Short mmCIF file of C-alpha atoms in Angstrom, two decimals:
data_model
loop_
_atom_site.label_atom_id
_atom_site.label_comp_id
_atom_site.label_asym_id
_atom_site.label_seq_id
_atom_site.Cartn_x
_atom_site.Cartn_y
_atom_site.Cartn_z
CA MET Q 1 24.11 26.19 -22.07
CA PHE Q 2 20.48 26.08 -23.17
CA LEU Q 3 20.91 22.63 -24.65
CA VAL Q 4 22.58 21.36 -21.46
CA ARG Q 5 19.60 22.66 -19.44
CA LEU Q 6 17.18 20.88 -21.78
CA ASP Q 7 19.13 17.62 -21.44
CA LEU Q 8 19.04 17.91 -17.65
CA GLN Q 9 15.29 18.49 -17.72
CA TYR Q 10 14.81 15.51 -20.03
CA PHE Q 11 16.78 13.18 -17.74
CA ALA Q 12 15.04 14.56 -14.67
CA GLY Q 13 11.65 13.75 -16.25
CA GLU Q 14 12.64 10.30 -17.54
CA LYS Q 15 10.96 7.55 -15.48
CA THR Q 16 13.99 5.50 -14.48
CA GLU Q 17 13.39 5.11 -10.71
CA LYS Q 18 11.52 2.34 -8.97
CA ALA Q 19 8.16 3.29 -7.51
CA THR Q 20 8.08 4.38 -3.90
CA PRO Q 21 5.85 2.61 -1.30
CA LYS Q 22 3.40 5.52 -1.47
CA LYS Q 23 3.19 5.28 -5.26
CA ARG Q 24 2.52 1.56 -4.97
CA GLN Q 25 -0.16 2.16 -2.34
CA ASP Q 26 -1.85 4.81 -4.47
CA SER Q 27 -1.81 2.50 -7.51
CA ARG Q 28 -3.29 -0.31 -5.43
CA LYS Q 29 -6.11 1.96 -4.27
CA LYS Q 30 -6.93 2.59 -7.93
CA GLY Q 31 -6.99 -1.16 -8.59
CA GLN Q 32 -3.72 -1.07 -10.54
CA VAL Q 33 -1.89 -4.27 -9.59
CA ALA Q 34 0.22 -6.93 -11.29
CA LYS Q 35 -2.30 -9.59 -12.16
CA SER Q 36 -2.68 -12.23 -14.87
CA ALA Q 37 -6.16 -13.35 -15.91
CA ASP Q 38 -4.63 -16.53 -17.32
CA VAL Q 39 -3.66 -17.62 -13.80
CA ASN Q 40 -7.30 -17.45 -12.71
CA THR Q 41 -8.44 -19.36 -15.83
CA ALA Q 42 -5.74 -22.04 -15.52
CA ILE Q 43 -6.39 -22.71 -11.84
CA LEU Q 44 -10.14 -22.73 -12.38
CA ILE Q 45 -9.97 -25.22 -15.28
CA LEU Q 46 -7.45 -27.40 -13.43
CA VAL Q 47 -9.45 -27.78 -10.21
CA VAL Q 48 -12.75 -28.35 -12.07
CA PHE Q 49 -11.31 -31.16 -14.18
CA LEU Q 50 -9.58 -32.64 -11.09
CA LEU Q 51 -12.94 -32.62 -9.42
CA LEU Q 52 -14.48 -34.35 -12.42
CA LEU Q 53 -11.68 -36.93 -12.28
CA PHE Q 54 -12.49 -37.85 -8.68
CA VAL Q 55 -16.26 -37.32 -8.44
CA GLY Q 56 -17.19 -37.84 -12.11
CA GLY Q 57 -18.53 -41.29 -11.31
CA PHE Q 58 -20.86 -39.90 -8.67
CA MET Q 59 -22.11 -37.17 -11.02
CA ARG Q 60 -22.63 -39.75 -13.81
CA ASP Q 61 -24.69 -42.02 -11.53
CA LYS Q 62 -26.82 -39.10 -10.31
CA MET Q 63 -27.48 -37.92 -13.88
CA LEU Q 64 -28.43 -41.45 -15.06
CA LEU Q 65 -30.71 -41.84 -12.08
CA LEU Q 66 -32.35 -38.51 -12.90
CA PHE Q 67 -32.91 -39.50 -16.53
CA LYS Q 68 -34.21 -42.91 -15.55
CA HIS Q 69 -36.55 -41.44 -12.99
CA SER Q 70 -37.78 -38.89 -15.49
CA PHE Q 71 -38.59 -41.41 -18.21
CA GLN Q 72 -40.01 -44.07 -15.91
CA GLU Q 73 -42.07 -41.94 -13.57
CA TYR Q 74 -42.39 -38.26 -14.57
CA MET Q 75 -43.42 -39.13 -18.15
CA LEU Q 76 -46.27 -41.32 -16.87
CA LEU Q 77 -47.76 -38.83 -14.44
CA ASP Q 78 -50.83 -36.81 -15.18
CA LEU Q 79 -49.76 -33.20 -15.47
CA THR Q 80 -51.37 -30.90 -12.97
CA GLU Q 81 -50.32 -27.61 -11.51
CA LYS Q 82 -49.40 -29.29 -8.24
CA ARG Q 83 -47.38 -32.04 -9.91
CA ILE Q 84 -45.51 -29.66 -12.21
CA GLU Q 85 -44.40 -27.68 -9.16
CA GLN Q 86 -43.35 -30.90 -7.41
CA ILE Q 87 -41.39 -32.13 -10.46
CA PHE Q 88 -39.69 -28.76 -10.83
CA LEU Q 89 -38.55 -28.72 -7.20
CA GLU Q 90 -37.28 -32.33 -7.33
CA VAL Q 91 -35.39 -31.82 -10.61
CA SER Q 92 -33.91 -28.51 -9.35
CA LEU Q 93 -32.71 -30.20 -6.17
CA GLU Q 94 -31.10 -33.07 -8.12
CA ALA Q 95 -29.45 -30.58 -10.51
CA ALA Q 96 -28.11 -28.58 -7.57
CA ILE Q 97 -26.63 -31.75 -6.06
CA ILE Q 98 -24.98 -32.61 -9.37
CA LEU Q 99 -23.69 -29.11 -10.25
CA GLY Q 100 -23.12 -27.83 -6.68
CA PRO Q 101 -19.64 -29.30 -6.24
CA VAL Q 102 -18.50 -27.91 -9.62
CA MET Q 103 -19.91 -24.43 -8.87
CA GLY Q 104 -18.47 -24.47 -5.33
CA ILE Q 105 -14.95 -25.53 -6.32
CA ALA Q 106 -15.00 -22.99 -9.21
CA LEU Q 107 -15.92 -20.22 -6.80
CA VAL Q 108 -13.21 -21.20 -4.29
CA ALA Q 109 -10.62 -21.54 -7.07
CA GLY Q 110 -11.44 -18.11 -8.48
CA VAL Q 111 -11.17 -16.40 -5.11
CA ALA Q 112 -8.00 -18.27 -4.20
CA ALA Q 113 -6.32 -17.39 -7.54
CA ASN Q 114 -7.00 -13.68 -6.98
CA LEU Q 115 -5.80 -13.80 -3.40
CA MET Q 116 -2.61 -15.56 -4.50
CA GLN Q 117 -1.81 -12.75 -6.94
CA VAL Q 118 -2.92 -9.54 -5.27
CA GLY Q 119 -4.20 -10.44 -1.82
CA PHE Q 120 -7.37 -8.84 -0.46
CA LEU Q 121 -8.09 -5.78 -2.56
CA PHE Q 122 -11.09 -3.46 -2.36
CA ALA Q 123 -10.75 -0.66 -4.93
CA PRO Q 124 -14.12 1.03 -5.64
CA GLU Q 125 -12.28 3.74 -7.57
CA SER Q 126 -11.52 1.27 -10.34
CA ILE Q 127 -15.22 0.76 -11.13
CA GLN Q 128 -16.20 4.39 -11.06
CA MET Q 129 -17.76 5.86 -14.18
CA LYS Q 130 -15.17 7.84 -16.15
CA LEU Q 131 -16.25 9.71 -19.28
CA ASN Q 132 -12.77 9.76 -20.73
CA LYS Q 133 -13.06 5.99 -21.25
CA LEU Q 134 -15.72 6.81 -23.88
CA ASP Q 135 -13.28 8.87 -25.87
CA PRO Q 136 -13.02 7.16 -29.31
CA ILE Q 137 -9.51 8.49 -29.86
CA GLN Q 138 -8.24 7.02 -26.62
CA GLY Q 139 -10.06 3.78 -27.41
CA PHE Q 140 -8.42 3.63 -30.83
CA LYS Q 141 -5.00 4.14 -29.18
CA ARG Q 142 -5.69 1.30 -26.77
CA ILE Q 143 -6.82 -1.06 -29.52
CA TYR Q 144 -3.80 -0.30 -31.76
CA SER Q 145 -1.17 0.01 -29.06
CA ILE Q 146 1.98 -2.01 -28.44
CA ARG Q 147 0.26 -3.60 -25.48
CA ALA Q 148 -2.65 -4.72 -27.65
CA ILE Q 149 -0.22 -6.30 -30.13
CA VAL Q 150 1.56 -8.11 -27.31
CA GLU Q 151 -1.77 -9.39 -25.98
CA MET Q 152 -2.74 -10.60 -29.46
CA LEU Q 153 0.57 -12.47 -29.86
CA LYS Q 154 0.08 -14.03 -26.43
CA SER Q 155 -3.44 -15.19 -27.34
CA ILE Q 156 -2.14 -16.73 -30.60
CA LEU Q 157 0.61 -18.51 -28.64
CA LYS Q 158 -1.84 -19.83 -26.07
CA ILE Q 159 -4.32 -21.06 -28.68
CA GLY Q 160 -1.52 -22.78 -30.63
CA PHE Q 161 0.07 -24.36 -27.60
CA ILE Q 162 -3.14 -25.56 -25.98
CA GLY Q 163 -4.52 -26.67 -29.38
CA THR Q 164 -1.43 -28.79 -29.89
CA ILE Q 165 -1.85 -30.41 -26.48
CA ALA Q 166 -5.53 -31.17 -27.15
CA PHE Q 167 -4.67 -32.63 -30.59
CA ALA Q 168 -1.98 -34.81 -29.03
CA VAL Q 169 -4.50 -36.18 -26.50
CA ILE Q 170 -7.02 -36.97 -29.25
CA TRP Q 171 -4.32 -38.55 -31.41
CA TYR Q 172 -3.23 -40.73 -28.47
CA ASN Q 173 -6.82 -41.92 -27.98
CA LEU Q 174 -7.67 -42.05 -31.68
CA ASN Q 175 -8.24 -45.83 -31.76
CA ASP Q 176 -10.75 -45.67 -28.90
CA ILE Q 177 -12.54 -42.77 -30.54
CA LEU Q 178 -12.85 -44.59 -33.87
CA ARG Q 179 -14.39 -47.63 -32.13
CA LEU Q 180 -17.15 -45.57 -30.55
CA SER Q 181 -19.62 -46.59 -33.28
CA GLN Q 182 -19.05 -50.25 -32.49
CA VAL Q 183 -19.56 -50.23 -28.73
CA GLY Q 184 -22.53 -49.56 -26.46
CA ILE Q 185 -23.81 -46.18 -25.30
CA GLY Q 186 -22.43 -46.64 -21.78
CA HIS Q 187 -18.95 -47.49 -22.99
CA SER Q 188 -19.10 -44.64 -25.52
CA LEU Q 189 -19.96 -42.10 -22.87
CA GLN Q 190 -17.22 -43.42 -20.61
CA THR Q 191 -14.65 -43.11 -23.39
CA ILE Q 192 -15.74 -39.59 -24.25
CA ALA Q 193 -15.66 -38.58 -20.57
CA SER Q 194 -12.18 -40.06 -20.17
CA VAL Q 195 -10.81 -38.28 -23.24
CA THR Q 196 -12.49 -35.01 -22.20
CA VAL Q 197 -10.98 -35.12 -18.71
CA GLN Q 198 -7.53 -35.92 -20.13
CA MET Q 199 -7.78 -32.98 -22.56
CA GLY Q 200 -8.95 -30.69 -19.74
CA LEU Q 201 -6.16 -31.69 -17.35
CA PHE Q 202 -3.35 -31.47 -19.89
CA SER Q 203 -4.70 -28.23 -21.33
CA ALA Q 204 -5.04 -26.77 -17.87
CA ALA Q 205 -1.47 -27.78 -16.99
CA ALA Q 206 -0.23 -26.21 -20.21
CA LEU Q 207 -2.21 -23.02 -19.58
CA LEU Q 208 -0.91 -22.92 -16.01
CA PHE Q 209 2.64 -23.01 -17.32
CA LEU Q 210 1.91 -20.21 -19.77
CA SER Q 211 0.07 -18.22 -17.08
CA VAL Q 212 3.20 -18.24 -14.87
CA LEU Q 213 5.14 -16.68 -17.74
CA ASP Q 214 2.29 -14.22 -18.32
CA TYR Q 215 2.24 -13.30 -14.64
CA LEU Q 216 5.96 -12.58 -14.74
CA TYR Q 217 5.40 -10.40 -17.82
CA GLN Q 218 2.52 -8.59 -16.10
CA ARG Q 219 4.75 -7.85 -13.09
CA TYR Q 220 7.47 -6.52 -15.35
CA ASP Q 221 4.97 -4.39 -17.28
CA PHE Q 222 3.36 -3.12 -14.06
CA GLU Q 223 6.72 -2.18 -12.56
CA LYS Q 224 7.60 -0.39 -15.78
CA ASN Q 225 4.35 1.55 -15.80
CA ILE Q 226 4.63 2.78 -12.25
CA ARG Q 227 8.23 3.90 -12.53
CA MET Q 228 8.91 7.42 -11.39
CA SER Q 229 11.25 10.16 -12.45
CA LYS Q 230 13.59 11.86 -10.02
CA GLN Q 231 11.34 14.90 -10.16
CA ASP Q 232 8.32 12.74 -9.30
CA ILE Q 233 10.12 11.44 -6.21
CA LYS Q 234 11.04 14.94 -5.15
CA ASP Q 235 7.46 16.17 -5.63
CA GLU Q 236 6.11 13.22 -3.64
CA TYR Q 237 8.57 13.90 -0.84
CA LYS Q 238 7.48 17.51 -0.74
CA LYS Q 239 3.85 16.46 -0.50
CA THR Q 240 4.40 13.87 2.25
CA GLU Q 241 7.19 15.49 4.21
CA GLY Q 242 6.58 19.10 3.29
CA ASP Q 243 8.65 21.52 1.24
CA PRO Q 244 12.10 21.80 2.93
CA LEU Q 245 12.03 25.59 2.48
CA ILE Q 246 8.63 25.82 4.18
CA LYS Q 247 9.72 23.45 6.92
CA SER Q 248 12.83 25.56 7.62
CA LYS Q 249 10.68 28.71 7.77
CA ILE Q 250 8.31 27.00 10.20
CA LYS Q 251 11.23 25.95 12.41
CA GLN Q 252 12.67 29.46 12.26
CA ARG Q 253 9.29 30.87 13.25
CA GLN Q 254 9.02 28.38 16.10
CA ARG Q 255 12.45 29.37 17.35
CA GLU Q 256 11.52 33.05 17.15
CA MET Q 257 8.31 32.41 19.15
CA ALA Q 258 10.27 30.40 21.73
CA MET Q 259 12.83 33.26 22.01
CA GLN Q 260 10.01 35.74 22.35
CA ARG Q 261 8.43 33.75 25.19
CA MET Q 262 11.80 33.37 26.81
CA MET Q 263 12.46 37.10 26.69
CA GLN Q 264 9.04 37.74 28.20
CA ASP Q 265 10.09 35.70 31.25
CA VAL Q 266 13.36 37.56 31.78
CA PRO Q 267 11.74 40.43 33.80
CA ASN Q 268 10.47 37.78 36.30
CA ALA Q 269 13.95 36.42 36.99
CA ASP Q 270 15.67 36.90 40.32
CA VAL Q 271 19.21 37.09 38.97
CA ILE Q 272 21.20 37.01 35.72
CA ILE Q 273 24.45 35.04 35.86
CA THR Q 274 26.87 36.14 33.14
CA ASN Q 275 30.24 35.35 31.58
CA PRO Q 276 30.22 38.53 31.46
CA THR Q 277 30.30 39.04 27.67
CA HIS Q 278 29.41 35.73 26.01
CA TYR Q 279 26.89 33.91 28.26
CA ALA Q 280 23.85 34.96 30.26
CA VAL Q 281 21.55 32.66 32.28
CA ALA Q 282 18.42 33.95 34.05
CA ILE Q 283 17.58 32.17 37.32
CA LYS Q 284 14.40 32.36 39.38
CA TYR Q 285 13.27 30.70 42.60
CA ASP Q 286 9.55 30.26 43.20
CA GLU Q 287 8.64 27.79 45.91
CA ASN Q 288 5.08 27.51 44.49
CA LYS Q 289 6.39 26.20 41.15
CA ALA Q 290 9.51 24.21 42.07
CA ASP Q 291 11.51 23.10 45.10
CA ALA Q 292 14.72 24.57 43.70
CA PRO Q 293 15.78 27.46 41.46
CA TYR Q 294 15.16 26.96 37.72
CA VAL Q 295 16.31 28.52 34.47
CA VAL Q 296 13.86 30.95 32.83
CA ALA Q 297 16.12 32.13 30.00
CA LYS Q 298 19.58 31.68 28.56
CA GLY Q 299 21.57 32.98 25.64
CA VAL Q 300 24.98 33.35 24.11
CA ASP Q 301 26.63 36.36 22.39
CA PHE Q 302 23.90 38.54 20.85
CA MET Q 303 21.09 36.89 22.82
CA ALA Q 304 23.12 37.20 26.02
CA GLN Q 305 23.46 40.93 25.41
CA LYS Q 306 19.66 41.20 24.86
CA ILE Q 307 18.99 39.37 28.15
CA LYS Q 308 21.36 41.66 30.04
CA GLU Q 309 19.85 44.75 28.46
CA LEU Q 310 16.32 43.62 29.40
CA ALA Q 311 17.48 42.77 32.90
CA LYS Q 312 18.98 46.26 33.25
CA GLU Q 313 15.67 47.85 32.15
CA HIS Q 314 13.80 45.94 34.90
CA ASP Q 315 16.46 46.40 37.60
CA ILE Q 316 17.38 42.71 37.81
CA VAL Q 317 20.68 42.03 39.50
CA THR Q 318 23.45 40.72 37.23
CA VAL Q 319 26.21 38.58 38.78
CA GLU Q 320 29.39 37.70 36.92
CA ASN Q 321 30.52 34.11 37.42
CA VAL Q 322 32.33 32.68 34.40
CA PRO Q 323 32.46 28.94 35.22
CA LEU Q 324 28.93 28.89 36.62
CA ALA Q 325 27.46 30.72 33.62
CA ARG Q 326 29.18 28.37 31.16
CA ALA Q 327 28.14 25.26 33.12
CA LEU Q 328 24.48 26.30 33.47
CA TYR Q 329 24.26 27.21 29.78
CA SER Q 330 25.68 23.84 28.62
CA GLN Q 331 23.93 21.58 31.17
CA THR Q 332 20.42 23.02 31.42
CA GLU Q 333 17.53 23.98 29.19
CA ILE Q 334 14.85 26.62 29.67
CA GLY Q 335 12.53 25.47 32.47
CA ASP Q 336 15.01 22.97 33.94
CA ILE Q 337 15.82 22.97 37.65
CA VAL Q 338 19.41 23.88 38.43
CA PRO Q 339 21.58 20.75 38.85
CA GLU Q 340 22.20 19.72 42.45
CA GLU Q 341 25.97 20.33 42.25
CA PHE Q 342 25.28 24.05 41.68
CA PHE Q 343 22.79 24.47 44.57
CA LYS Q 344 25.41 25.91 46.94
CA ALA Q 345 26.70 28.44 44.42
CA ILE Q 346 23.17 29.47 43.37
CA ALA Q 347 22.05 29.72 47.00
CA GLU Q 348 24.91 32.09 47.81
CA ILE Q 349 24.10 34.22 44.80
CA LEU Q 350 20.38 34.36 45.62
CA ALA Q 351 21.19 35.24 49.26
CA TYR Q 352 23.38 38.06 48.02
CA VAL Q 353 20.58 39.28 45.72
CA TYR Q 354 17.94 39.16 48.48
CA ARG Q 355 20.20 41.15 50.86
CA LEU Q 356 20.88 43.64 48.13
CA LYS Q 357 17.15 44.08 47.44
CA GLN Q 358 16.45 44.52 51.19
CA LYS Q 359 19.03 47.31 51.38
CA ILE Q 360 17.45 48.98 48.37
#
């Protein structure tokens, strides 16, 4: 029996269930999301080299013009404080024009890659200072964990795969590379730029392919890490919805308070219509509150007996009418006006009660 109980506790604590929406939301607030850094790197490299492919000629011309201007004009100027400031501003502006497109497209690509993976995420909790991160034992466990080994194998795979792609591009252009010593500087630079862009584009495409696989692995690992046990789900439900036992006690207390208020209104009733044993409905007519008689209390069995006893203590007239008592109990709630089809019967009963009170 003891072993069976231990087995049940083990299976109850085993994380086999998918994470609930609340668990996912809490993890997101902590910055814990499925994200692959390789996707950002691949997209960044790809768009930068695509930019170089299309605007590389413009950047080359601007750089050559800057070098030419520097050697033909700046080198011949007399250096003064004013001219050094002017040269610095002009060179900085030209450098910004050359590098601006690359920096801009890199920034856009980095933001877009993050939005593609996790959407807009602001998680200040993830950058808070936590002293437990300085624990050398925990650091050792992170370094020599299964996850660290997997990351190392992934890195080796990426280096080998991308290195093979780069080698293939160089091997394909080997003849042009070997002739660099026999051609002019301009042609050499053009050949080197062409080979570099080819290597960048093919390597970025290869890394993008690997990053997709890495992203799928990161999603799998993330889903595995945020799994919940059946007990975790029960505890979360209790926190969000409240403990069922406490909720039932609250409802019971609310019913008791409602019954207490109802019983307090019984002495103000004009008449009690009964079954006579099973049902009791207290009716009152107050023209200042409603245009027709309304129900101030009702009960069945034990509660009906309590209403009749309270009515007897306060000399409230009790009238036995089986069908009317049953109908009022089933069709009305406390505070409701009596349905129109019962107006005649209620009016006759109230008239009888008023005549009886006048005689008394």
